[in-house]
């Protein structure tokens, strides 16, 4: 409508660049192809016969014949990800079963009460699990996206004016929790048996764009690894040479990290990996962006909003300093600060098995994982924060349940990373 589109005929004049920033490029082209395949409004007919908002098309976005309706119910076109229009026939949301208070809130574009939202989740999952006792995440995502697309004002995940993640992650988490609760009632657990209580690893590579690259044929990674090990002991290489060789052996590092549970052994094989510079370089290759740079930019952009919110909730002394902000989030979410942030005295008594920051002195920090302190003094709180968060990805470590909400918030809202990485220790 902002572009001047008032009817279906106008839609045939759209170009992919007109939808830049609203839909991914491929989805933009599919949508435009769908508009064009419907054809222009017949001559002599009123241009208001096909107003935007009540458009009926006969083609799916992928080009296959079907009938879809863009009805008058609220919808959002800025949702990220693939449209669920082609999946609505797989599961029909039982709107007629929802409580009257819930439907009233939706029609009035209000946020439903938490208890009504939980009731809605129970109704949806009861219908879904009647035919599928273990619905997959993709199916739950489709349903969550349908809910948000139809009633964005009521369900879209937002913090202030910013959309959090893909906009429907909280619904997916609620549905997953309901699946787990129902299955537990029947004595069926989705968690694996006999898993260790210490650092947990995941075979999932969600959120990682380069989790296990294929090593080039004829690579001399073993020789380079030995060279790095010797150089570390004798300080034989310049920083430039170390960065170059570490970059060249990235695939070999991933092989070790994805197959080795013992952190000490990983340190012995790749000692430079546990220095801040090379750890952050490795993380950038792994997830596709520089954590430290993005964290800095996002704190500058969102830090004031977060601190003002925390102060309004009675969390005093919070500033936009990275570690101070982290502490404020931990306190507000009611989690254990000693899982992610410890002072020197507490660290000398006991360390958590998951990654954490040790505050040695004013402006001096160290990092630990698997109860092993592994790096030299870091003098920048932003670097310490970036490294601590990066270790979860580099070493495939699940979030500890005592700090899972805080880390998930950092992942989804501050760094805008996919929800799929939300994995917890039990």
mmCIF file of C-alpha atoms in Angstrom:
data_model
loop_
_atom_site.group_PDB
_atom_site.id
_atom_site.type_symbol
_atom_site.label_atom_id
_atom_site.label_comp_id
_atom_site.label_asym_id
_atom_site.label_seq_id
_atom_site.Cartn_x
_atom_site.Cartn_y
_atom_site.Cartn_z
ATOM 1 C CA UNK A 1 0.000 0.000 0.000
ATOM 2 C CA UNK A 2 2.932 2.347 0.698
ATOM 3 C CA UNK A 3 4.022 1.770 -2.907
ATOM 4 C CA UNK A 4 0.591 2.792 -4.212
ATOM 5 C CA UNK A 5 -0.797 -0.710 -4.708
ATOM 6 C CA UNK A 6 -4.588 -0.658 -4.362
ATOM 7 C CA UNK A 7 -5.687 -3.773 -6.277
ATOM 8 C CA UNK A 8 -4.463 -6.995 -7.841
ATOM 9 C CA UNK A 9 -3.740 -5.381 -11.189
ATOM 10 C CA UNK A 10 -1.256 -3.016 -9.500
ATOM 11 C CA UNK A 11 0.578 -6.015 -8.008
ATOM 12 C CA UNK A 12 1.642 -7.196 -11.464
ATOM 13 C CA UNK A 13 3.839 -4.082 -11.739
ATOM 14 C CA UNK A 14 5.846 -4.852 -8.618
ATOM 15 C CA UNK A 15 9.547 -5.696 -8.869
ATOM 16 C CA UNK A 16 11.690 -7.723 -6.477
ATOM 17 C CA UNK A 17 13.569 -4.617 -5.354
ATOM 18 C CA UNK A 18 10.258 -3.071 -4.234
ATOM 19 C CA UNK A 19 10.063 -5.750 -1.544
ATOM 20 C CA UNK A 20 13.696 -5.495 -0.488
ATOM 21 C CA UNK A 21 13.907 -5.690 3.285
ATOM 22 C CA UNK A 22 10.374 -7.074 3.566
ATOM 23 C CA UNK A 23 10.862 -10.550 2.113
ATOM 24 C CA UNK A 24 13.945 -12.610 1.203
ATOM 25 C CA UNK A 25 14.833 -12.249 -2.524
ATOM 26 C CA UNK A 26 13.560 -15.691 -3.574
ATOM 27 C CA UNK A 27 10.264 -15.217 -1.725
ATOM 28 C CA UNK A 28 9.873 -11.779 -3.328
ATOM 29 C CA UNK A 29 10.213 -13.327 -6.791
ATOM 30 C CA UNK A 30 7.800 -16.132 -5.941
ATOM 31 C CA UNK A 31 5.214 -13.674 -4.661
ATOM 32 C CA UNK A 32 5.514 -11.502 -7.748
ATOM 33 C CA UNK A 33 5.305 -14.603 -9.964
ATOM 34 C CA UNK A 34 2.116 -15.578 -8.124
ATOM 35 C CA UNK A 35 0.613 -12.131 -8.734
ATOM 36 C CA UNK A 36 1.517 -12.255 -12.424
ATOM 37 C CA UNK A 37 0.161 -15.781 -12.864
ATOM 38 C CA UNK A 38 -3.258 -14.599 -11.657
ATOM 39 C CA UNK A 39 -3.234 -12.085 -14.462
ATOM 40 C CA UNK A 40 -4.478 -8.514 -14.689
ATOM 41 C CA UNK A 41 -7.998 -7.506 -13.737
ATOM 42 C CA UNK A 42 -10.254 -7.962 -16.796
ATOM 43 C CA UNK A 43 -10.980 -4.762 -18.656
ATOM 44 C CA UNK A 44 -14.286 -3.208 -17.799
ATOM 45 C CA UNK A 45 -14.262 -4.537 -14.267
ATOM 46 C CA UNK A 46 -13.892 -2.238 -11.311
ATOM 47 C CA UNK A 47 -10.426 -1.833 -9.904
ATOM 48 C CA UNK A 48 -11.929 -2.347 -6.463
ATOM 49 C CA UNK A 49 -13.096 -5.889 -7.237
ATOM 50 C CA UNK A 50 -9.805 -7.220 -5.886
ATOM 51 C CA UNK A 51 -8.846 -4.849 -3.070
ATOM 52 C CA UNK A 52 -5.691 -5.539 -1.151
ATOM 53 C CA UNK A 53 -6.593 -7.451 2.020
ATOM 54 C CA UNK A 54 -9.326 -9.585 0.384
ATOM 55 C CA UNK A 55 -7.269 -10.855 -2.529
ATOM 56 C CA UNK A 56 -8.011 -14.409 -3.658
ATOM 57 C CA UNK A 57 -5.217 -16.070 -5.625
ATOM 58 C CA UNK A 58 -5.198 -19.431 -7.389
ATOM 59 C CA UNK A 59 -1.493 -20.070 -7.191
ATOM 60 C CA UNK A 60 0.825 -20.960 -4.313
ATOM 61 C CA UNK A 61 4.007 -18.972 -3.870
ATOM 62 C CA UNK A 62 5.948 -21.905 -5.273
ATOM 63 C CA UNK A 63 3.889 -21.835 -8.442
ATOM 64 C CA UNK A 64 1.780 -24.948 -7.816
ATOM 65 C CA UNK A 65 -1.997 -24.666 -8.353
ATOM 66 C CA UNK A 66 -3.935 -24.112 -5.160
ATOM 67 C CA UNK A 67 -6.372 -21.697 -3.610
ATOM 68 C CA UNK A 68 -5.206 -19.307 -0.942
ATOM 69 C CA UNK A 69 -6.874 -16.316 0.631
ATOM 70 C CA UNK A 70 -5.422 -13.132 1.985
ATOM 71 C CA UNK A 71 -8.409 -12.306 4.149
ATOM 72 C CA UNK A 72 -9.216 -9.343 6.279
ATOM 73 C CA UNK A 73 -7.640 -10.710 9.447
ATOM 74 C CA UNK A 74 -4.496 -8.947 10.657
ATOM 75 C CA UNK A 75 -1.345 -10.194 8.988
ATOM 76 C CA UNK A 76 2.279 -9.256 8.849
ATOM 77 C CA UNK A 77 4.417 -9.264 5.755
ATOM 78 C CA UNK A 78 7.753 -8.684 7.433
ATOM 79 C CA UNK A 79 8.068 -12.148 8.967
ATOM 80 C CA UNK A 80 11.388 -13.766 8.282
ATOM 81 C CA UNK A 81 11.613 -17.257 6.870
ATOM 82 C CA UNK A 82 9.517 -19.181 4.358
ATOM 83 C CA UNK A 83 5.816 -18.447 4.135
ATOM 84 C CA UNK A 84 3.524 -21.034 5.660
ATOM 85 C CA UNK A 85 0.809 -20.592 3.040
ATOM 86 C CA UNK A 86 1.715 -23.909 1.470
ATOM 87 C CA UNK A 87 1.576 -25.698 4.825
ATOM 88 C CA UNK A 88 -1.779 -24.613 6.242
ATOM 89 C CA UNK A 89 -3.437 -27.808 5.081
ATOM 90 C CA UNK A 90 -1.043 -29.870 7.197
ATOM 91 C CA UNK A 91 -2.470 -28.622 10.481
ATOM 92 C CA UNK A 92 -5.551 -26.497 10.941
ATOM 93 C CA UNK A 93 -5.415 -24.269 13.999
ATOM 94 C CA UNK A 94 -8.610 -24.937 16.004
ATOM 95 C CA UNK A 95 -9.664 -21.303 16.365
ATOM 96 C CA UNK A 96 -13.200 -22.369 17.314
ATOM 97 C CA UNK A 97 -11.895 -24.064 20.464
ATOM 98 C CA UNK A 98 -10.076 -21.027 21.824
ATOM 99 C CA UNK A 99 -11.549 -19.287 24.905
ATOM 100 C CA UNK A 100 -13.833 -16.328 24.262
ATOM 101 C CA UNK A 101 -11.464 -14.007 26.151
ATOM 102 C CA UNK A 102 -8.613 -15.107 23.903
ATOM 103 C CA UNK A 103 -10.504 -14.507 20.666
ATOM 104 C CA UNK A 104 -11.714 -11.126 21.932
ATOM 105 C CA UNK A 105 -8.144 -10.077 22.654
ATOM 106 C CA UNK A 106 -7.023 -11.225 19.200
ATOM 107 C CA UNK A 107 -9.806 -9.360 17.406
ATOM 108 C CA UNK A 108 -9.039 -6.240 19.418
ATOM 109 C CA UNK A 109 -5.323 -6.661 18.593
ATOM 110 C CA UNK A 110 -4.347 -6.956 22.266
ATOM 111 C CA UNK A 111 -1.828 -9.248 23.922
ATOM 112 C CA UNK A 112 -3.694 -12.160 25.525
ATOM 113 C CA UNK A 113 -3.295 -12.861 29.220
ATOM 114 C CA UNK A 114 -0.511 -15.407 29.962
ATOM 115 C CA UNK A 115 -3.026 -17.952 31.299
ATOM 116 C CA UNK A 116 -5.152 -17.612 28.145
ATOM 117 C CA UNK A 117 -2.077 -18.006 25.974
ATOM 118 C CA UNK A 118 -1.082 -21.171 27.865
ATOM 119 C CA UNK A 119 -4.631 -22.478 27.448
ATOM 120 C CA UNK A 120 -4.375 -21.839 23.716
ATOM 121 C CA UNK A 121 -1.076 -23.735 23.541
ATOM 122 C CA UNK A 122 -2.653 -26.707 25.347
ATOM 123 C CA UNK A 123 -5.580 -26.747 22.903
ATOM 124 C CA UNK A 124 -3.298 -26.591 19.854
ATOM 125 C CA UNK A 125 -0.960 -29.294 21.121
ATOM 126 C CA UNK A 126 -3.851 -31.571 22.141
ATOM 127 C CA UNK A 127 -5.162 -31.484 18.571
ATOM 128 C CA UNK A 128 -1.720 -31.844 17.040
ATOM 129 C CA UNK A 129 -0.538 -34.674 19.282
ATOM 130 C CA UNK A 130 -3.738 -36.627 18.731
ATOM 131 C CA UNK A 131 -2.240 -37.661 15.396
ATOM 132 C CA UNK A 132 1.468 -37.094 16.065
ATOM 133 C CA UNK A 133 2.795 -37.779 19.569
ATOM 134 C CA UNK A 134 6.159 -36.230 18.702
ATOM 135 C CA UNK A 135 5.692 -33.302 16.299
ATOM 136 C CA UNK A 136 8.970 -31.968 14.937
ATOM 137 C CA UNK A 137 10.278 -28.449 15.327
ATOM 138 C CA UNK A 138 9.536 -27.602 11.695
ATOM 139 C CA UNK A 139 5.864 -28.408 12.252
ATOM 140 C CA UNK A 140 5.768 -26.318 15.425
ATOM 141 C CA UNK A 141 7.450 -23.440 13.602
ATOM 142 C CA UNK A 142 4.808 -23.554 10.866
ATOM 143 C CA UNK A 143 1.994 -23.323 13.383
ATOM 144 C CA UNK A 144 3.715 -20.553 15.377
ATOM 145 C CA UNK A 145 4.307 -18.590 12.206
ATOM 146 C CA UNK A 146 0.649 -18.964 11.212
ATOM 147 C CA UNK A 147 -0.415 -17.531 14.566
ATOM 148 C CA UNK A 148 1.928 -14.551 14.269
ATOM 149 C CA UNK A 149 1.111 -13.862 10.619
ATOM 150 C CA UNK A 150 -2.595 -13.775 11.404
ATOM 151 C CA UNK A 151 -2.400 -11.808 14.670
ATOM 152 C CA UNK A 152 0.962 -9.996 14.837
ATOM 153 C CA UNK A 153 -0.222 -7.450 17.393
ATOM 154 C CA UNK A 154 -1.080 -10.273 19.782
ATOM 155 C CA UNK A 155 1.781 -12.716 19.217
ATOM 156 C CA UNK A 156 4.801 -11.078 17.548
ATOM 157 C CA UNK A 157 7.923 -11.266 19.752
ATOM 158 C CA UNK A 158 9.025 -7.668 20.302
ATOM 159 C CA UNK A 159 11.193 -5.651 22.650
ATOM 160 C CA UNK A 160 10.189 -2.026 22.297
ATOM 161 C CA UNK A 161 9.868 -1.496 18.561
ATOM 162 C CA UNK A 162 12.361 -4.232 17.641
ATOM 163 C CA UNK A 163 11.251 -7.681 16.468
ATOM 164 C CA UNK A 164 13.060 -10.377 18.453
ATOM 165 C CA UNK A 165 14.582 -13.057 16.233
ATOM 166 C CA UNK A 166 12.064 -14.383 13.713
ATOM 167 C CA UNK A 167 9.152 -13.055 15.728
ATOM 168 C CA UNK A 168 7.596 -16.353 16.775
ATOM 169 C CA UNK A 169 10.280 -18.114 18.818
ATOM 170 C CA UNK A 170 8.456 -17.772 22.152
ATOM 171 C CA UNK A 171 5.474 -19.668 20.747
ATOM 172 C CA UNK A 172 7.739 -22.436 19.490
ATOM 173 C CA UNK A 173 9.385 -22.744 22.909
ATOM 174 C CA UNK A 174 5.984 -22.935 24.629
ATOM 175 C CA UNK A 175 4.807 -25.650 22.249
ATOM 176 C CA UNK A 176 8.030 -27.623 22.697
ATOM 177 C CA UNK A 177 7.643 -27.427 26.464
ATOM 178 C CA UNK A 178 4.068 -28.666 26.168
ATOM 179 C CA UNK A 179 5.201 -31.612 24.034
ATOM 180 C CA UNK A 180 7.812 -32.503 26.657
ATOM 181 C CA UNK A 181 5.297 -32.243 29.498
ATOM 182 C CA UNK A 182 2.723 -34.432 27.753
ATOM 183 C CA UNK A 183 5.284 -37.044 26.813
ATOM 184 C CA UNK A 184 6.620 -37.082 30.363
ATOM 185 C CA UNK A 185 3.113 -37.884 31.619
ATOM 186 C CA UNK A 186 3.163 -41.004 29.485
ATOM 187 C CA UNK A 187 6.651 -41.938 30.676
ATOM 188 C CA UNK A 188 8.238 -40.979 27.352
ATOM 189 C CA UNK A 189 11.186 -38.619 27.617
ATOM 190 C CA UNK A 190 12.720 -36.688 24.761
ATOM 191 C CA UNK A 191 16.015 -36.474 26.610
ATOM 192 C CA UNK A 192 18.676 -39.098 26.105
ATOM 193 C CA UNK A 193 19.529 -41.633 28.791
ATOM 194 C CA UNK A 194 22.758 -41.627 30.754
ATOM 195 C CA UNK A 195 24.071 -38.292 29.578
ATOM 196 C CA UNK A 196 26.969 -36.848 31.584
ATOM 197 C CA UNK A 197 26.268 -34.177 34.194
ATOM 198 C CA UNK A 198 29.235 -32.028 33.205
ATOM 199 C CA UNK A 199 29.765 -30.182 29.974
ATOM 200 C CA UNK A 200 27.291 -31.414 27.395
ATOM 201 C CA UNK A 201 27.901 -31.473 23.694
ATOM 202 C CA UNK A 202 25.424 -31.308 20.863
ATOM 203 C CA UNK A 203 25.660 -32.693 17.370
ATOM 204 C CA UNK A 204 23.406 -29.861 16.249
ATOM 205 C CA UNK A 205 25.073 -27.214 14.121
ATOM 206 C CA UNK A 206 22.135 -24.787 14.038
ATOM 207 C CA UNK A 207 23.295 -21.192 13.976
ATOM 208 C CA UNK A 208 26.649 -22.210 12.480
ATOM 209 C CA UNK A 209 27.363 -21.529 8.842
ATOM 210 C CA UNK A 210 30.652 -23.441 8.707
ATOM 211 C CA UNK A 211 30.342 -26.166 11.329
ATOM 212 C CA UNK A 212 32.403 -28.856 9.581
ATOM 213 C CA UNK A 213 33.981 -27.799 6.270
ATOM 214 C CA UNK A 214 35.626 -30.396 4.082
ATOM 215 C CA UNK A 215 39.412 -30.306 4.226
ATOM 216 C CA UNK A 216 41.046 -29.706 0.818
ATOM 217 C CA UNK A 217 42.717 -32.672 -0.860
ATOM 218 C CA UNK A 218 46.388 -33.031 -0.062
ATOM 219 C CA UNK A 219 46.221 -30.635 2.868
ATOM 220 C CA UNK A 220 49.163 -30.567 5.258
ATOM 221 C CA UNK A 221 47.064 -29.755 8.325
ATOM 222 C CA UNK A 222 48.880 -32.215 10.574
ATOM 223 C CA UNK A 223 52.227 -30.625 9.807
ATOM 224 C CA UNK A 224 50.832 -27.161 10.409
ATOM 225 C CA UNK A 225 49.231 -28.291 13.661
ATOM 226 C CA UNK A 226 52.588 -29.616 14.864
ATOM 227 C CA UNK A 227 54.224 -26.357 13.805
ATOM 228 C CA UNK A 228 51.694 -24.363 15.842
ATOM 229 C CA UNK A 229 52.214 -26.578 18.871
ATOM 230 C CA UNK A 230 55.986 -26.078 18.724
ATOM 231 C CA UNK A 231 55.625 -22.356 18.099
ATOM 232 C CA UNK A 232 53.359 -21.987 21.125
ATOM 233 C CA UNK A 233 55.930 -23.581 23.417
ATOM 234 C CA UNK A 234 58.885 -21.602 22.094
ATOM 235 C CA UNK A 235 57.117 -18.427 20.880
ATOM 236 C CA UNK A 236 58.540 -18.958 17.381
ATOM 237 C CA UNK A 237 55.910 -17.365 15.128
ATOM 238 C CA UNK A 238 54.754 -13.787 14.642
ATOM 239 C CA UNK A 239 51.111 -12.934 15.295
ATOM 240 C CA UNK A 240 50.511 -12.501 11.556
ATOM 241 C CA UNK A 241 51.874 -15.967 10.793
ATOM 242 C CA UNK A 242 49.835 -17.513 13.601
ATOM 243 C CA UNK A 243 46.618 -15.941 12.281
ATOM 244 C CA UNK A 244 47.404 -17.178 8.766
ATOM 245 C CA UNK A 245 48.135 -20.768 9.794
ATOM 246 C CA UNK A 246 45.151 -20.868 12.153
ATOM 247 C CA UNK A 247 42.932 -19.761 9.286
ATOM 248 C CA UNK A 248 44.429 -22.383 6.964
ATOM 249 C CA UNK A 249 43.812 -25.173 9.503
ATOM 250 C CA UNK A 250 40.222 -24.206 10.369
ATOM 251 C CA UNK A 251 38.715 -27.429 8.969
ATOM 252 C CA UNK A 252 41.200 -29.533 10.974
ATOM 253 C CA UNK A 253 40.299 -27.589 14.111
ATOM 254 C CA UNK A 254 36.604 -28.324 13.550
ATOM 255 C CA UNK A 255 37.331 -32.040 13.180
ATOM 256 C CA UNK A 256 39.006 -32.020 16.586
ATOM 257 C CA UNK A 257 36.307 -29.897 18.225
ATOM 258 C CA UNK A 258 33.431 -31.959 16.840
ATOM 259 C CA UNK A 259 34.954 -35.257 17.932
ATOM 260 C CA UNK A 260 36.772 -34.477 21.174
ATOM 261 C CA UNK A 261 35.038 -34.093 24.566
ATOM 262 C CA UNK A 262 38.128 -33.357 26.638
ATOM 263 C CA UNK A 263 38.926 -29.644 26.714
ATOM 264 C CA UNK A 264 42.471 -30.221 27.966
ATOM 265 C CA UNK A 265 43.213 -32.447 24.978
ATOM 266 C CA UNK A 266 41.810 -29.802 22.637
ATOM 267 C CA UNK A 267 44.089 -27.243 24.299
ATOM 268 C CA UNK A 268 47.067 -29.527 23.733
ATOM 269 C CA UNK A 269 46.228 -29.987 20.054
ATOM 270 C CA UNK A 270 45.281 -26.363 19.301
ATOM 271 C CA UNK A 271 46.751 -24.140 22.046
ATOM 272 C CA UNK A 272 46.333 -20.872 20.135
ATOM 273 C CA UNK A 273 42.589 -21.496 19.797
ATOM 274 C CA UNK A 274 42.190 -20.508 23.447
ATOM 275 C CA UNK A 275 43.699 -17.075 23.006
ATOM 276 C CA UNK A 276 41.096 -14.322 22.573
ATOM 277 C CA UNK A 277 42.185 -13.171 19.106
ATOM 278 C CA UNK A 278 42.204 -16.618 17.529
ATOM 279 C CA UNK A 279 39.099 -17.771 19.396
ATOM 280 C CA UNK A 280 37.121 -14.835 17.981
ATOM 281 C CA UNK A 281 38.583 -15.403 14.493
ATOM 282 C CA UNK A 282 37.489 -19.037 14.665
ATOM 283 C CA UNK A 283 34.007 -18.031 15.848
ATOM 284 C CA UNK A 284 33.613 -15.605 12.971
ATOM 285 C CA UNK A 285 34.312 -18.406 10.488
ATOM 286 C CA UNK A 286 31.968 -20.708 12.381
ATOM 287 C CA UNK A 287 28.845 -18.533 12.663
ATOM 288 C CA UNK A 288 29.439 -16.090 9.832
ATOM 289 C CA UNK A 289 29.915 -12.782 11.646
ATOM 290 C CA UNK A 290 32.354 -11.198 14.140
ATOM 291 C CA UNK A 291 30.802 -11.605 17.596
ATOM 292 C CA UNK A 292 32.791 -8.802 19.211
ATOM 293 C CA UNK A 293 31.902 -6.242 16.526
ATOM 294 C CA UNK A 294 28.234 -7.181 16.431
ATOM 295 C CA UNK A 295 27.973 -7.238 20.213
ATOM 296 C CA UNK A 296 29.493 -3.741 20.385
ATOM 297 C CA UNK A 297 27.134 -2.401 17.706
ATOM 298 C CA UNK A 298 24.068 -4.010 19.261
ATOM 299 C CA UNK A 299 24.864 -2.758 22.762
ATOM 300 C CA UNK A 300 25.296 0.750 21.353
ATOM 301 C CA UNK A 301 21.934 0.398 19.583
ATOM 302 C CA UNK A 302 19.907 -1.497 22.203
ATOM 303 C CA UNK A 303 21.849 -1.017 25.440
ATOM 304 C CA UNK A 304 19.930 2.096 26.493
ATOM 305 C CA UNK A 305 16.566 0.381 25.910
ATOM 306 C CA UNK A 306 17.633 -2.651 27.935
ATOM 307 C CA UNK A 307 19.100 -0.645 30.825
ATOM 308 C CA UNK A 308 16.037 1.618 31.035
ATOM 309 C CA UNK A 309 13.800 -1.434 31.130
ATOM 310 C CA UNK A 310 15.889 -3.081 33.864
ATOM 311 C CA UNK A 311 15.907 0.113 35.939
ATOM 312 C CA UNK A 312 12.121 0.370 35.559
ATOM 313 C CA UNK A 313 11.907 -3.125 37.040
ATOM 314 C CA UNK A 314 13.928 -2.155 40.088
ATOM 315 C CA UNK A 315 17.339 -3.446 38.962
ATOM 316 C CA UNK A 316 19.627 -0.638 40.101
ATOM 317 C CA UNK A 317 23.208 0.127 39.160
ATOM 318 C CA UNK A 318 22.866 -1.188 35.602
ATOM 319 C CA UNK A 319 24.900 0.512 32.874
ATOM 320 C CA UNK A 320 25.640 -0.249 29.218
ATOM 321 C CA UNK A 321 29.004 -1.767 30.194
ATOM 322 C CA UNK A 322 28.853 -5.303 28.686
ATOM 323 C CA UNK A 323 29.475 -7.252 31.901
ATOM 324 C CA UNK A 324 27.341 -4.900 33.996
ATOM 325 C CA UNK A 325 24.531 -5.342 31.469
ATOM 326 C CA UNK A 326 24.985 -9.113 31.625
ATOM 327 C CA UNK A 327 24.748 -9.000 35.414
ATOM 328 C CA UNK A 328 21.549 -6.929 35.208
ATOM 329 C CA UNK A 329 19.925 -9.432 32.832
ATOM 330 C CA UNK A 330 20.898 -12.359 35.072
ATOM 331 C CA UNK A 331 19.424 -10.631 38.117
ATOM 332 C CA UNK A 332 16.188 -9.642 36.361
ATOM 333 C CA UNK A 333 15.647 -13.154 34.980
ATOM 334 C CA UNK A 334 16.249 -14.654 38.413
ATOM 335 C CA UNK A 335 19.175 -16.820 37.354
ATOM 336 C CA UNK A 336 22.441 -17.721 39.064
ATOM 337 C CA UNK A 337 25.147 -15.091 38.394
ATOM 338 C CA UNK A 338 27.890 -17.468 39.555
ATOM 339 C CA UNK A 339 27.340 -19.618 36.474
ATOM 340 C CA UNK A 340 28.569 -16.900 34.070
ATOM 341 C CA UNK A 341 30.343 -14.351 36.293
ATOM 342 C CA UNK A 342 32.588 -15.202 39.247
ATOM 343 C CA UNK A 343 35.045 -13.268 41.354
ATOM 344 C CA UNK A 344 38.517 -14.611 42.050
ATOM 345 C CA UNK A 345 37.611 -15.907 45.498
ATOM 346 C CA UNK A 346 34.598 -17.912 44.327
ATOM 347 C CA UNK A 347 36.545 -19.242 41.352
ATOM 348 C CA UNK A 348 39.250 -20.586 43.650
ATOM 349 C CA UNK A 349 36.663 -22.724 45.453
ATOM 350 C CA UNK A 350 34.672 -24.148 42.551
ATOM 351 C CA UNK A 351 34.219 -23.465 38.861
ATOM 352 C CA UNK A 352 31.191 -24.390 36.745
ATOM 353 C CA UNK A 353 31.760 -26.862 33.919
ATOM 354 C CA UNK A 354 30.281 -24.478 31.348
ATOM 355 C CA UNK A 355 32.041 -21.319 30.047
ATOM 356 C CA UNK A 356 32.332 -18.457 32.530
ATOM 357 C CA UNK A 357 34.170 -15.193 33.154
ATOM 358 C CA UNK A 358 36.406 -14.793 36.217
ATOM 359 C CA UNK A 359 36.746 -11.216 37.474
ATOM 360 C CA UNK A 360 40.338 -11.141 38.681
ATOM 361 C CA UNK A 361 40.523 -7.440 39.498
ATOM 362 C CA UNK A 362 39.200 -4.128 38.276
ATOM 363 C CA UNK A 363 39.369 -4.399 34.465
ATOM 364 C CA UNK A 364 41.078 -7.800 34.516
ATOM 365 C CA UNK A 365 39.320 -10.985 33.445
ATOM 366 C CA UNK A 366 40.028 -14.635 32.739
ATOM 367 C CA UNK A 367 37.924 -17.352 31.128
ATOM 368 C CA UNK A 368 37.262 -20.924 32.177
ATOM 369 C CA UNK A 369 35.461 -23.930 30.730
ATOM 370 C CA UNK A 370 35.117 -27.472 32.012
ATOM 371 C CA UNK A 371 36.569 -26.175 35.301
ATOM 372 C CA UNK A 372 39.821 -25.226 33.547
ATOM 373 C CA UNK A 373 41.130 -21.629 33.384
ATOM 374 C CA UNK A 374 42.630 -21.325 29.947
ATOM 375 C CA UNK A 375 43.611 -17.840 28.879
ATOM 376 C CA UNK A 376 45.836 -14.924 29.757
ATOM 377 C CA UNK A 377 44.459 -11.793 31.413
ATOM 378 C CA UNK A 378 41.880 -9.961 29.281
ATOM 379 C CA UNK A 379 41.642 -6.245 30.006
ATOM 380 C CA UNK A 380 38.499 -5.474 27.965
ATOM 381 C CA UNK A 381 35.043 -6.483 29.282
ATOM 382 C CA UNK A 382 33.640 -6.588 25.729
ATOM 383 C CA UNK A 383 36.331 -9.080 24.669
ATOM 384 C CA UNK A 384 35.715 -11.205 27.768
ATOM 385 C CA UNK A 385 31.954 -11.251 27.107
ATOM 386 C CA UNK A 386 32.477 -12.046 23.407
ATOM 387 C CA UNK A 387 34.888 -14.894 24.162
ATOM 388 C CA UNK A 388 32.673 -16.416 26.846
ATOM 389 C CA UNK A 389 29.675 -16.499 24.515
ATOM 390 C CA UNK A 390 31.784 -17.753 21.598
ATOM 391 C CA UNK A 391 33.029 -20.784 23.535
ATOM 392 C CA UNK A 392 29.512 -22.209 23.680
ATOM 393 C CA UNK A 393 29.521 -22.393 19.875
ATOM 394 C CA UNK A 394 33.140 -23.299 19.281
ATOM 395 C CA UNK A 395 33.064 -26.231 21.728
ATOM 396 C CA UNK A 396 29.434 -27.236 21.005
ATOM 397 C CA UNK A 397 28.396 -26.660 24.617
ATOM 398 C CA UNK A 398 24.762 -26.460 25.661
ATOM 399 C CA UNK A 399 23.516 -23.561 27.729
ATOM 400 C CA UNK A 400 23.469 -24.323 31.476
ATOM 401 C CA UNK A 401 19.898 -24.331 32.753
ATOM 402 C CA UNK A 402 20.893 -21.905 35.548
ATOM 403 C CA UNK A 403 21.652 -19.189 32.959
ATOM 404 C CA UNK A 404 19.742 -20.401 29.893
ATOM 405 C CA UNK A 405 17.294 -17.470 29.727
ATOM 406 C CA UNK A 406 20.083 -14.893 29.855
ATOM 407 C CA UNK A 407 22.115 -16.605 27.139
ATOM 408 C CA UNK A 408 19.031 -17.098 25.009
ATOM 409 C CA UNK A 409 18.237 -13.393 25.311
ATOM 410 C CA UNK A 410 21.777 -12.501 24.234
ATOM 411 C CA UNK A 411 21.510 -14.961 21.339
ATOM 412 C CA UNK A 412 18.087 -13.990 20.068
ATOM 413 C CA UNK A 413 17.686 -10.298 20.857
ATOM 414 C CA UNK A 414 21.152 -8.806 21.239
ATOM 415 C CA UNK A 415 22.921 -10.826 18.518
ATOM 416 C CA UNK A 416 19.758 -11.711 16.533
ATOM 417 C CA UNK A 417 20.852 -15.316 16.064
ATOM 418 C CA UNK A 418 18.507 -18.230 15.236
ATOM 419 C CA UNK A 419 16.457 -19.866 17.947
ATOM 420 C CA UNK A 420 17.660 -23.321 16.955
ATOM 421 C CA UNK A 421 20.777 -22.922 19.080
ATOM 422 C CA UNK A 422 18.684 -22.875 22.266
ATOM 423 C CA UNK A 423 19.976 -26.048 23.921
ATOM 424 C CA UNK A 424 20.101 -26.564 27.641
ATOM 425 C CA UNK A 425 22.077 -28.654 30.092
ATOM 426 C CA UNK A 426 19.937 -30.732 32.409
#
